[in-house]
Short mmCIF file of C-alpha atoms and ligand atoms in Angstrom, two decimals:
data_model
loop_
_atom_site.label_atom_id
_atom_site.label_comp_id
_atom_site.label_asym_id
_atom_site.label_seq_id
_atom_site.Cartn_x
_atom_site.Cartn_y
_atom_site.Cartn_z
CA UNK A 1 46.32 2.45 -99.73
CA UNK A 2 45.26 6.31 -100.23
CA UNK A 3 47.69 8.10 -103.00
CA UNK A 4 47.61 11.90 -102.86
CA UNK A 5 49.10 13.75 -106.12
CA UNK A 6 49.59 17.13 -106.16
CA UNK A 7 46.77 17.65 -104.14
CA UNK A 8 44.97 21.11 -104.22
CA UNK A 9 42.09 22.95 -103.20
CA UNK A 10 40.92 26.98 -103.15
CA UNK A 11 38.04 28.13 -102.08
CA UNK A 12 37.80 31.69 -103.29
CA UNK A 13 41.27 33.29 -102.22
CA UNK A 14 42.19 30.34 -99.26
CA UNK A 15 43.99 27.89 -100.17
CA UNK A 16 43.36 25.42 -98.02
CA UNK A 17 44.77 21.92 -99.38
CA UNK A 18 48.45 23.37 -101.32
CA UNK A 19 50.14 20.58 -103.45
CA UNK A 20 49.63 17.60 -101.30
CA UNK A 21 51.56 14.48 -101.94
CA UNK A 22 51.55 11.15 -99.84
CA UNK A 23 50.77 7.29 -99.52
CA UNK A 24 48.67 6.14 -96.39
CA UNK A 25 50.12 2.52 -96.18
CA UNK A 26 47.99 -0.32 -94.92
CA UNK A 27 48.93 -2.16 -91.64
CA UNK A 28 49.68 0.66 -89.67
CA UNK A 29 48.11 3.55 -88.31
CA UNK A 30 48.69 6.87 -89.99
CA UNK A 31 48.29 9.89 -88.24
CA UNK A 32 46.94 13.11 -89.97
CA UNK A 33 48.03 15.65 -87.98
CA UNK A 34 48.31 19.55 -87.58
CA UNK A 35 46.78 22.71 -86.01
CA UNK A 36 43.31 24.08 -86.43
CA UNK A 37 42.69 25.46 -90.02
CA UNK A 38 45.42 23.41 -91.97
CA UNK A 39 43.08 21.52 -94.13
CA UNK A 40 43.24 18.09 -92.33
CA UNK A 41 39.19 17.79 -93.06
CA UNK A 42 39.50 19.12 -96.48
CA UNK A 43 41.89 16.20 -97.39
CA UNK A 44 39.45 13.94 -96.39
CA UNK A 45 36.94 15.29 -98.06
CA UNK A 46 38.75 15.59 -100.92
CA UNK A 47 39.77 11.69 -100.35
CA UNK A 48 36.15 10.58 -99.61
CA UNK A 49 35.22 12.49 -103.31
CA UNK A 50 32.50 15.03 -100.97
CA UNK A 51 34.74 18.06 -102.42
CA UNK A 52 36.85 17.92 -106.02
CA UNK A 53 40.24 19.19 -106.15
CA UNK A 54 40.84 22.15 -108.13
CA UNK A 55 44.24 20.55 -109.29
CA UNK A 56 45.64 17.16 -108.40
CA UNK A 57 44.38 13.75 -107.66
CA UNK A 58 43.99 11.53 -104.72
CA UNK A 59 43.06 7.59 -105.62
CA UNK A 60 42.15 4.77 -102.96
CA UNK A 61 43.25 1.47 -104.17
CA UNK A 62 44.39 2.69 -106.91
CA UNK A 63 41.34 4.77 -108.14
CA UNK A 64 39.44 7.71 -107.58
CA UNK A 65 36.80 6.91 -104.65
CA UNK A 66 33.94 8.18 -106.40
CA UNK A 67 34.65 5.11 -109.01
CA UNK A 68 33.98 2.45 -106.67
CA UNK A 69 31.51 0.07 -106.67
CA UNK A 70 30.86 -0.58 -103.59
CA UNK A 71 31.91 2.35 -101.55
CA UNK A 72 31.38 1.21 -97.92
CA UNK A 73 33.13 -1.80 -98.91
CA UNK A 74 36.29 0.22 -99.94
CA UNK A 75 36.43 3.01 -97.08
CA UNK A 76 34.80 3.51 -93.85
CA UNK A 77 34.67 7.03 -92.80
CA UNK A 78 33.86 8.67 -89.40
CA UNK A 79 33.86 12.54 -90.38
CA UNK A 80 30.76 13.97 -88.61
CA UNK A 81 29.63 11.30 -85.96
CA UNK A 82 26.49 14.09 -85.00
CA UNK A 83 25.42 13.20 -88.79
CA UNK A 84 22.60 10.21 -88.30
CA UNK A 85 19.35 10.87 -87.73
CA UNK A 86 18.20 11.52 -84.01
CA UNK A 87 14.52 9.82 -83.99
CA UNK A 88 15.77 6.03 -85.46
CA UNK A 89 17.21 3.42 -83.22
CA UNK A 90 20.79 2.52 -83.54
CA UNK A 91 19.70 -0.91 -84.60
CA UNK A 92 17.73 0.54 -87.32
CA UNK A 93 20.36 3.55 -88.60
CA UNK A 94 22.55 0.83 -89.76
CA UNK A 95 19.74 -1.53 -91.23
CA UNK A 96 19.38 1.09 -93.29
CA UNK A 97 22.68 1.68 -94.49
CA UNK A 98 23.47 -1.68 -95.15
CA UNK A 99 20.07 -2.34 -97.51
CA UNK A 100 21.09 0.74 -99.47
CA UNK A 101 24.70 -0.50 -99.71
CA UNK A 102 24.12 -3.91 -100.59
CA UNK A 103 25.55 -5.19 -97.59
CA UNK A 104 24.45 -8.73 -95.50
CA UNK A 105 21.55 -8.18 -92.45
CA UNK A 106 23.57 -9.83 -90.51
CA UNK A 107 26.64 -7.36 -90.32
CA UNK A 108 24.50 -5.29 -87.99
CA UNK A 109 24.37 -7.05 -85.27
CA UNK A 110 28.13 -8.01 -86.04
CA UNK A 111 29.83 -4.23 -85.47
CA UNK A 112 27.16 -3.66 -83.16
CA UNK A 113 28.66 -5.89 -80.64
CA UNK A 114 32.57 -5.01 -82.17
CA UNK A 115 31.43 -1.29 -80.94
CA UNK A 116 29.60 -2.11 -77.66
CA UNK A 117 26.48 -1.01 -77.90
CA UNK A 118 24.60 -4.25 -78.09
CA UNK A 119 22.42 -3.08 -75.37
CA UNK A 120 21.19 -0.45 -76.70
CA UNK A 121 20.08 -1.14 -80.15
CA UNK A 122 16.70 -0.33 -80.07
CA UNK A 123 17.32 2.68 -78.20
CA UNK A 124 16.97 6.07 -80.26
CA UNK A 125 20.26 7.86 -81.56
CA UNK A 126 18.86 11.20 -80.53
CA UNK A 127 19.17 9.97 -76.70
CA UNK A 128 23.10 8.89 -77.24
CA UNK A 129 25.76 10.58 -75.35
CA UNK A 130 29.00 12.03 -77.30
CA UNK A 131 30.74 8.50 -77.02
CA UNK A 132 27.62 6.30 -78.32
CA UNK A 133 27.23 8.46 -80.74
CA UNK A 134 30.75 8.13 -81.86
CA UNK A 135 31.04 4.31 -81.13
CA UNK A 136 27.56 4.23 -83.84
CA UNK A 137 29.64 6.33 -86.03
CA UNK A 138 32.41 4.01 -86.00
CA UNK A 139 30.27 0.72 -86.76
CA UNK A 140 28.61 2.43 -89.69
CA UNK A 141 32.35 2.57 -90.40
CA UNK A 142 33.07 -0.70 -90.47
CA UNK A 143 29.73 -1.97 -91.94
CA UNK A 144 30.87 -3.01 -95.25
CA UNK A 145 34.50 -4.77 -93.50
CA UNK A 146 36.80 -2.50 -95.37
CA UNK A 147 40.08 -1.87 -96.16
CA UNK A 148 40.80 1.39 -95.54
CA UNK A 149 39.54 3.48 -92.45
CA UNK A 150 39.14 6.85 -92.46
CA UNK A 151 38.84 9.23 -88.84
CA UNK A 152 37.89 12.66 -88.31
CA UNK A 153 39.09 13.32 -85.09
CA UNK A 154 37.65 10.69 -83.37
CA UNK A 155 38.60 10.85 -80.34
CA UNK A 156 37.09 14.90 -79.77
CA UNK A 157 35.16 14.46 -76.47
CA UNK A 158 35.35 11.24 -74.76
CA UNK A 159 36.47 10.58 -71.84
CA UNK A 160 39.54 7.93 -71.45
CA UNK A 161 37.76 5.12 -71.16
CA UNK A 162 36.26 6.13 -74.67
CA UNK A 163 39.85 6.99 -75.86
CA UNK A 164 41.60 3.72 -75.00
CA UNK A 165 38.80 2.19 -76.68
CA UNK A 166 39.65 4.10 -80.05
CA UNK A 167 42.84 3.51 -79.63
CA UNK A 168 43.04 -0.38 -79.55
CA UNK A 169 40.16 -0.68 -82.16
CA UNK A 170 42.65 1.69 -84.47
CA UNK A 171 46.00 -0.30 -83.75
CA UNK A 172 43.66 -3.83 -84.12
CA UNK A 173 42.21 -2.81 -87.12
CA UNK A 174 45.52 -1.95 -88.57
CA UNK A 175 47.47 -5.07 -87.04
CA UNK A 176 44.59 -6.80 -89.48
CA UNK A 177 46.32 -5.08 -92.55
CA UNK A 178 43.82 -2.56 -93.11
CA UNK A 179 44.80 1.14 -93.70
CA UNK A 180 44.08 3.07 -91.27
CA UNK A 181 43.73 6.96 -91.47
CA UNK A 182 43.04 9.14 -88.85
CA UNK A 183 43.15 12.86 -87.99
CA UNK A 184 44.06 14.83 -84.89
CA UNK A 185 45.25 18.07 -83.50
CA UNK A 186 45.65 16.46 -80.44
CA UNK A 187 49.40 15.26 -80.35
CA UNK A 188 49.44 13.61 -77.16
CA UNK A 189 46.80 11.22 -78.63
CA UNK A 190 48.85 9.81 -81.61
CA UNK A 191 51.88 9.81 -79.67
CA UNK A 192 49.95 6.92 -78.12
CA UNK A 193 48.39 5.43 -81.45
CA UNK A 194 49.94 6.36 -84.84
CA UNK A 195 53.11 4.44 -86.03
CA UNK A 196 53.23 7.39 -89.06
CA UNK A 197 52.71 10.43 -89.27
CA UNK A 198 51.98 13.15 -91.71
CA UNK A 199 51.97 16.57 -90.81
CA UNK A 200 50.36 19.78 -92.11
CA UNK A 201 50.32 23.24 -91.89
CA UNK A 202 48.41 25.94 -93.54
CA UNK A 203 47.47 22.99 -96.44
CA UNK A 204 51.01 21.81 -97.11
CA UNK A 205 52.88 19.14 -95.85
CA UNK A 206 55.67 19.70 -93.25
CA UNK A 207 56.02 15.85 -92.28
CA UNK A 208 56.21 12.70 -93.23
CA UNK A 209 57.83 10.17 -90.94
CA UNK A 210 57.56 8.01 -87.97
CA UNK A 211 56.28 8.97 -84.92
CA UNK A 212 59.79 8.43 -83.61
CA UNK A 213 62.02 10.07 -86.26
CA UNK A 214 59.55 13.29 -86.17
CA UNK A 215 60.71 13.49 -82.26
CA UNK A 216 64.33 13.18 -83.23
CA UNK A 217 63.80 15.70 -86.19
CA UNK A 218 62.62 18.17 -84.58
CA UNK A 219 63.14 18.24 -80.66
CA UNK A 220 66.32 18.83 -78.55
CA UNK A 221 67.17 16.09 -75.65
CA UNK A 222 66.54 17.88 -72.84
CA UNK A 223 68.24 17.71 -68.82
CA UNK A 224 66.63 18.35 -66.06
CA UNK A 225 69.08 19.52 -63.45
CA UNK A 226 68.14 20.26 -59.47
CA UNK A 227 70.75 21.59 -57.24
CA UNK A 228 70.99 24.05 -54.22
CA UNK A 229 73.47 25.91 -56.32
CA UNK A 230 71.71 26.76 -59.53
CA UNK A 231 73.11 29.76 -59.93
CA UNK A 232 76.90 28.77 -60.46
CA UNK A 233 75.55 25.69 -62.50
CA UNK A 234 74.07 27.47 -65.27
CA UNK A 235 77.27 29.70 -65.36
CA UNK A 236 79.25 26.54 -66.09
CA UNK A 237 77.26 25.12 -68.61
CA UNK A 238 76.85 28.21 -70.21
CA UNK A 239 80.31 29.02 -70.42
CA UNK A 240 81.04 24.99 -71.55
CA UNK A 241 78.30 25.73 -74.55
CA UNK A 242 74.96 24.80 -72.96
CA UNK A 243 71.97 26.29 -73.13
CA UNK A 244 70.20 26.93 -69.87
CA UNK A 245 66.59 27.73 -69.12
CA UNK A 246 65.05 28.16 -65.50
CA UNK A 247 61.41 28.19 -64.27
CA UNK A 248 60.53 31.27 -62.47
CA UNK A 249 58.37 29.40 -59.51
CA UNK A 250 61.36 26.73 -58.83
CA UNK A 251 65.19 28.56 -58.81
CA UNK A 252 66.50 25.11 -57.69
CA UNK A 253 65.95 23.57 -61.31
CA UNK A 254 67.66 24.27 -64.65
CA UNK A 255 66.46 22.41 -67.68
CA UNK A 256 69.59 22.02 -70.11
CA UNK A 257 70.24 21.26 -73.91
CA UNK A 258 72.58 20.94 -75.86
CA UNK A 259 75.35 19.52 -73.80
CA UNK A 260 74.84 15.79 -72.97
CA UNK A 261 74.05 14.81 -69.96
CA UNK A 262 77.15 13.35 -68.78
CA UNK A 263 79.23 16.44 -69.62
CA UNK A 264 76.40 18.12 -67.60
CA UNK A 265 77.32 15.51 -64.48
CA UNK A 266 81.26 16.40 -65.39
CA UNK A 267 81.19 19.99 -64.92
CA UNK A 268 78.78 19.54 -61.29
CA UNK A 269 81.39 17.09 -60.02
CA UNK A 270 84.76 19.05 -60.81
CA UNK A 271 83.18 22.42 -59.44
CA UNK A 272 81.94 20.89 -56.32
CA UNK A 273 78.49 21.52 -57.08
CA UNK A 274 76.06 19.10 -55.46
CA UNK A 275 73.35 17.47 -57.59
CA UNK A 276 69.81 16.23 -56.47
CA UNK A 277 68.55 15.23 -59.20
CA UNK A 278 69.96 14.49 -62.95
CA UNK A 279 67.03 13.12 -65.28
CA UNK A 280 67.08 13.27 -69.62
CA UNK A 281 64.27 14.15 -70.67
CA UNK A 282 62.69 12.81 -74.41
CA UNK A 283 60.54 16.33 -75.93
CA UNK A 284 56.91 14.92 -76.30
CA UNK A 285 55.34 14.42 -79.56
CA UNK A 286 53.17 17.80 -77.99
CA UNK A 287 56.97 19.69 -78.15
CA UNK A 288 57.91 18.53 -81.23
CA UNK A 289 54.34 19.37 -82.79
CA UNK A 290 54.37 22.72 -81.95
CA UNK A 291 57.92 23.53 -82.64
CA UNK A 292 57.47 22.26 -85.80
CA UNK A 293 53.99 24.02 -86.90
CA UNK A 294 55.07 27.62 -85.10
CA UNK A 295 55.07 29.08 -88.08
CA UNK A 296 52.32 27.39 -89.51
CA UNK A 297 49.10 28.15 -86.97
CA UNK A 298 46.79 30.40 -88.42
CA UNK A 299 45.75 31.95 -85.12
CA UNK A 300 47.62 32.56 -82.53
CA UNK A 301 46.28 33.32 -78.77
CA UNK A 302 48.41 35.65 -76.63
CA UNK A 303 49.88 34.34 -73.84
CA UNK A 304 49.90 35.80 -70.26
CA UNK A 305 53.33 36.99 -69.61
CA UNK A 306 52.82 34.69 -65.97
CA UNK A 307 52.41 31.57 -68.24
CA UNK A 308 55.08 31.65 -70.36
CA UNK A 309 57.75 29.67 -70.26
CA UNK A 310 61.32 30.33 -68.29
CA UNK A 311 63.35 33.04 -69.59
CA UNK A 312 66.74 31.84 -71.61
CA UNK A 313 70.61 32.27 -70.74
CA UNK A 314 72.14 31.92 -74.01
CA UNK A 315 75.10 30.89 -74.58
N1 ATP B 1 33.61 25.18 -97.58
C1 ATP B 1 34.58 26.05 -97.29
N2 ATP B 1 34.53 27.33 -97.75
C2 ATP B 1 35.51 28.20 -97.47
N3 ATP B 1 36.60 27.94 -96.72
C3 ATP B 1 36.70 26.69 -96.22
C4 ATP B 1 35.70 25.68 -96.46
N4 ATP B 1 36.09 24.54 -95.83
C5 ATP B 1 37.27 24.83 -95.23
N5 ATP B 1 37.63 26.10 -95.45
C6 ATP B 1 38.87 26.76 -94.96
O1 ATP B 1 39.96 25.95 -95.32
C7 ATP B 1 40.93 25.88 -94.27
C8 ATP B 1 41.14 24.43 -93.87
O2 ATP B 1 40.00 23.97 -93.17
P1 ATP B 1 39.85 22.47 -92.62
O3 ATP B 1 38.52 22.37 -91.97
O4 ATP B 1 40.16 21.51 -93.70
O5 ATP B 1 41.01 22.43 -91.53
P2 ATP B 1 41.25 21.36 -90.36
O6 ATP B 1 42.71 21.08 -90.37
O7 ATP B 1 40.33 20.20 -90.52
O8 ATP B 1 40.90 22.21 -89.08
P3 ATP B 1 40.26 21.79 -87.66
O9 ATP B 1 41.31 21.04 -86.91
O10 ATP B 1 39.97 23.12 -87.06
O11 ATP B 1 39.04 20.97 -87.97
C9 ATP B 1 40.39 26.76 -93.15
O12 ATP B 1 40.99 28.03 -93.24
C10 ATP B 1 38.92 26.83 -93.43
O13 ATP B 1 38.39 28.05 -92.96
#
């Protein structure tokens, strides 16, 4: 369990962590989520004890992290998986981190083979590719078997294989009661692996939910309409409340909100219009993200006029 109070931190005039407060609950995975910039790393830092806050408190198990006793026996954290050093051998890396932690020999080979990379154990770090490198992070990780896991944008790099691979490991190592913690901007990704989320933007927190409820919250149900008669379509629905939007390389398909989709079949059927296609559509957790966090990305790239989205009918 991580417990964030009030959590703050400035560095000169930025305020990047601004009055944080949640509970990371073991047995499930908890997503840490929001755009570039909003202090997602900072948390962690701030969780890990690497950074104090400059007001507030954040506890694991109950107390502050930098009071444990045996640290890699209370967290695992993959922040920086680049941080080892290049010229020892996998094999070795962790030897060494389990000596200085007090931690069984044995364990090595243990999360060696729980990350894959039996094979190459006497091979040097400095020769692993992104993933390796990331699968060593993770069995430093889980060296000391702990509780609560902590992940820095893991995934950042791999290829799928790689990010099924992170996946499972997350949702098994949560299924074993463990807390589970791990940070993304990539929304698509814990759509696929967090059962909570929390969201942030620009240090504070703009979510705290279910992956499922923060769709609901935050998205419209969407229709996707095709007809030969387009035109006369969106007329109706506008004129019945809908709101209609069209995509400038297809004039044969409307995508509709708020009207539900059977009103939408309704007005097609008493004005003769003939459908091809009638389909709900459920926003993405990638729609709902950046709906949500508009307002709360510190930079913002312009957008060729060509690539933007249909133009609107309102109502
Ligand atoms: N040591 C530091 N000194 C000054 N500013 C910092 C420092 N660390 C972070 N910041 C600033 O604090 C804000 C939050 O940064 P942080 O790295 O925590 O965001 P993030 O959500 O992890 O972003 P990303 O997804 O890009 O990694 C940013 O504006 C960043 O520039």
């Amino acid at each position: 369990m991580i417990e964030a109070r009030g959590l703050t931190k400035r560095y000169g005039d930025k305020l990047a962590v601004d009055h944080l407060s949640f509970t990371v609950k073991p047995g499930q995975v908890t997503g840490f989520l929001g755009p570039n910039g909003a202090g997602k790393s900072t948390t962690m830092r701030l969780i890990l004890g690497l950074d104090a806050p400059t007001d507030g408190s954040v506890t694991v198990n109950g107390r502050p992290f930098a009071a444990a006793d045996h640290p890699m026996r209370e967290v695992g954290a993959l922040l920086d998986a680049k941080a080892i050093h290049g010229g020892r051998s996998a094999y070795h890396h962790l030897l060494c981190l389990a000596q200085t932690n007090d931690l069984p020999a044995r364990r090595v080979g243990e999360v060696l083979e729980l990350v894959g990379l039996t094979e190459v154990t006497r091979k040097r770090s400095k020769g692993f590719s992104l993933g390796m490198g990331q699968r060593l992070g993770i069995a430093a990780a889980l060296l000391g078997d702990p509780r609560v896991l902590m992940f820095d944008e893991p995934v950042n790099g791999l290829d799928p294989e790689g990010i099924l691979w992170i996946r499972n490991l997350m949702k098994a190592l949560a299924a074993e009661g463990r807390t589970v913690f791990v940070s993304s901007h990539l929304m698509s990704e814990m759509e696929h692996t967090a059962d909570h989320l929390l969201v942030i933007g620009r240090g504070r927190l703009i979510a705290d939910c279910t992956v499922a409820e923060f769709i609901e919250q935050n998205s419209e149900q969407q229709v996707k309409v095709r007809t030969p008669d387009a035109g006369r379509l969106a007329e109706l629905v506008t004129a019945d409340g809908g709101r209609v939007s069209t995509d400038a390389a297809d004039a044969t398909t409307l995508r509709i909100s708020r009207l539900p989709l059977e009103r939408i079949g309704d007005l097609a059927f008493e004005n003769r219009v003939r459908l091809h296609e009638l389909t709900p559509i459920q926003a993405s957790l990638e729609e709902a993200f950046m709906e949500l966090t508009k307002e709360a990305v510190e930079y913002h790239a312009a957008v060729p006029a060509a690539q933007r989205p249909s133009e609107q009918v309102e109502a």
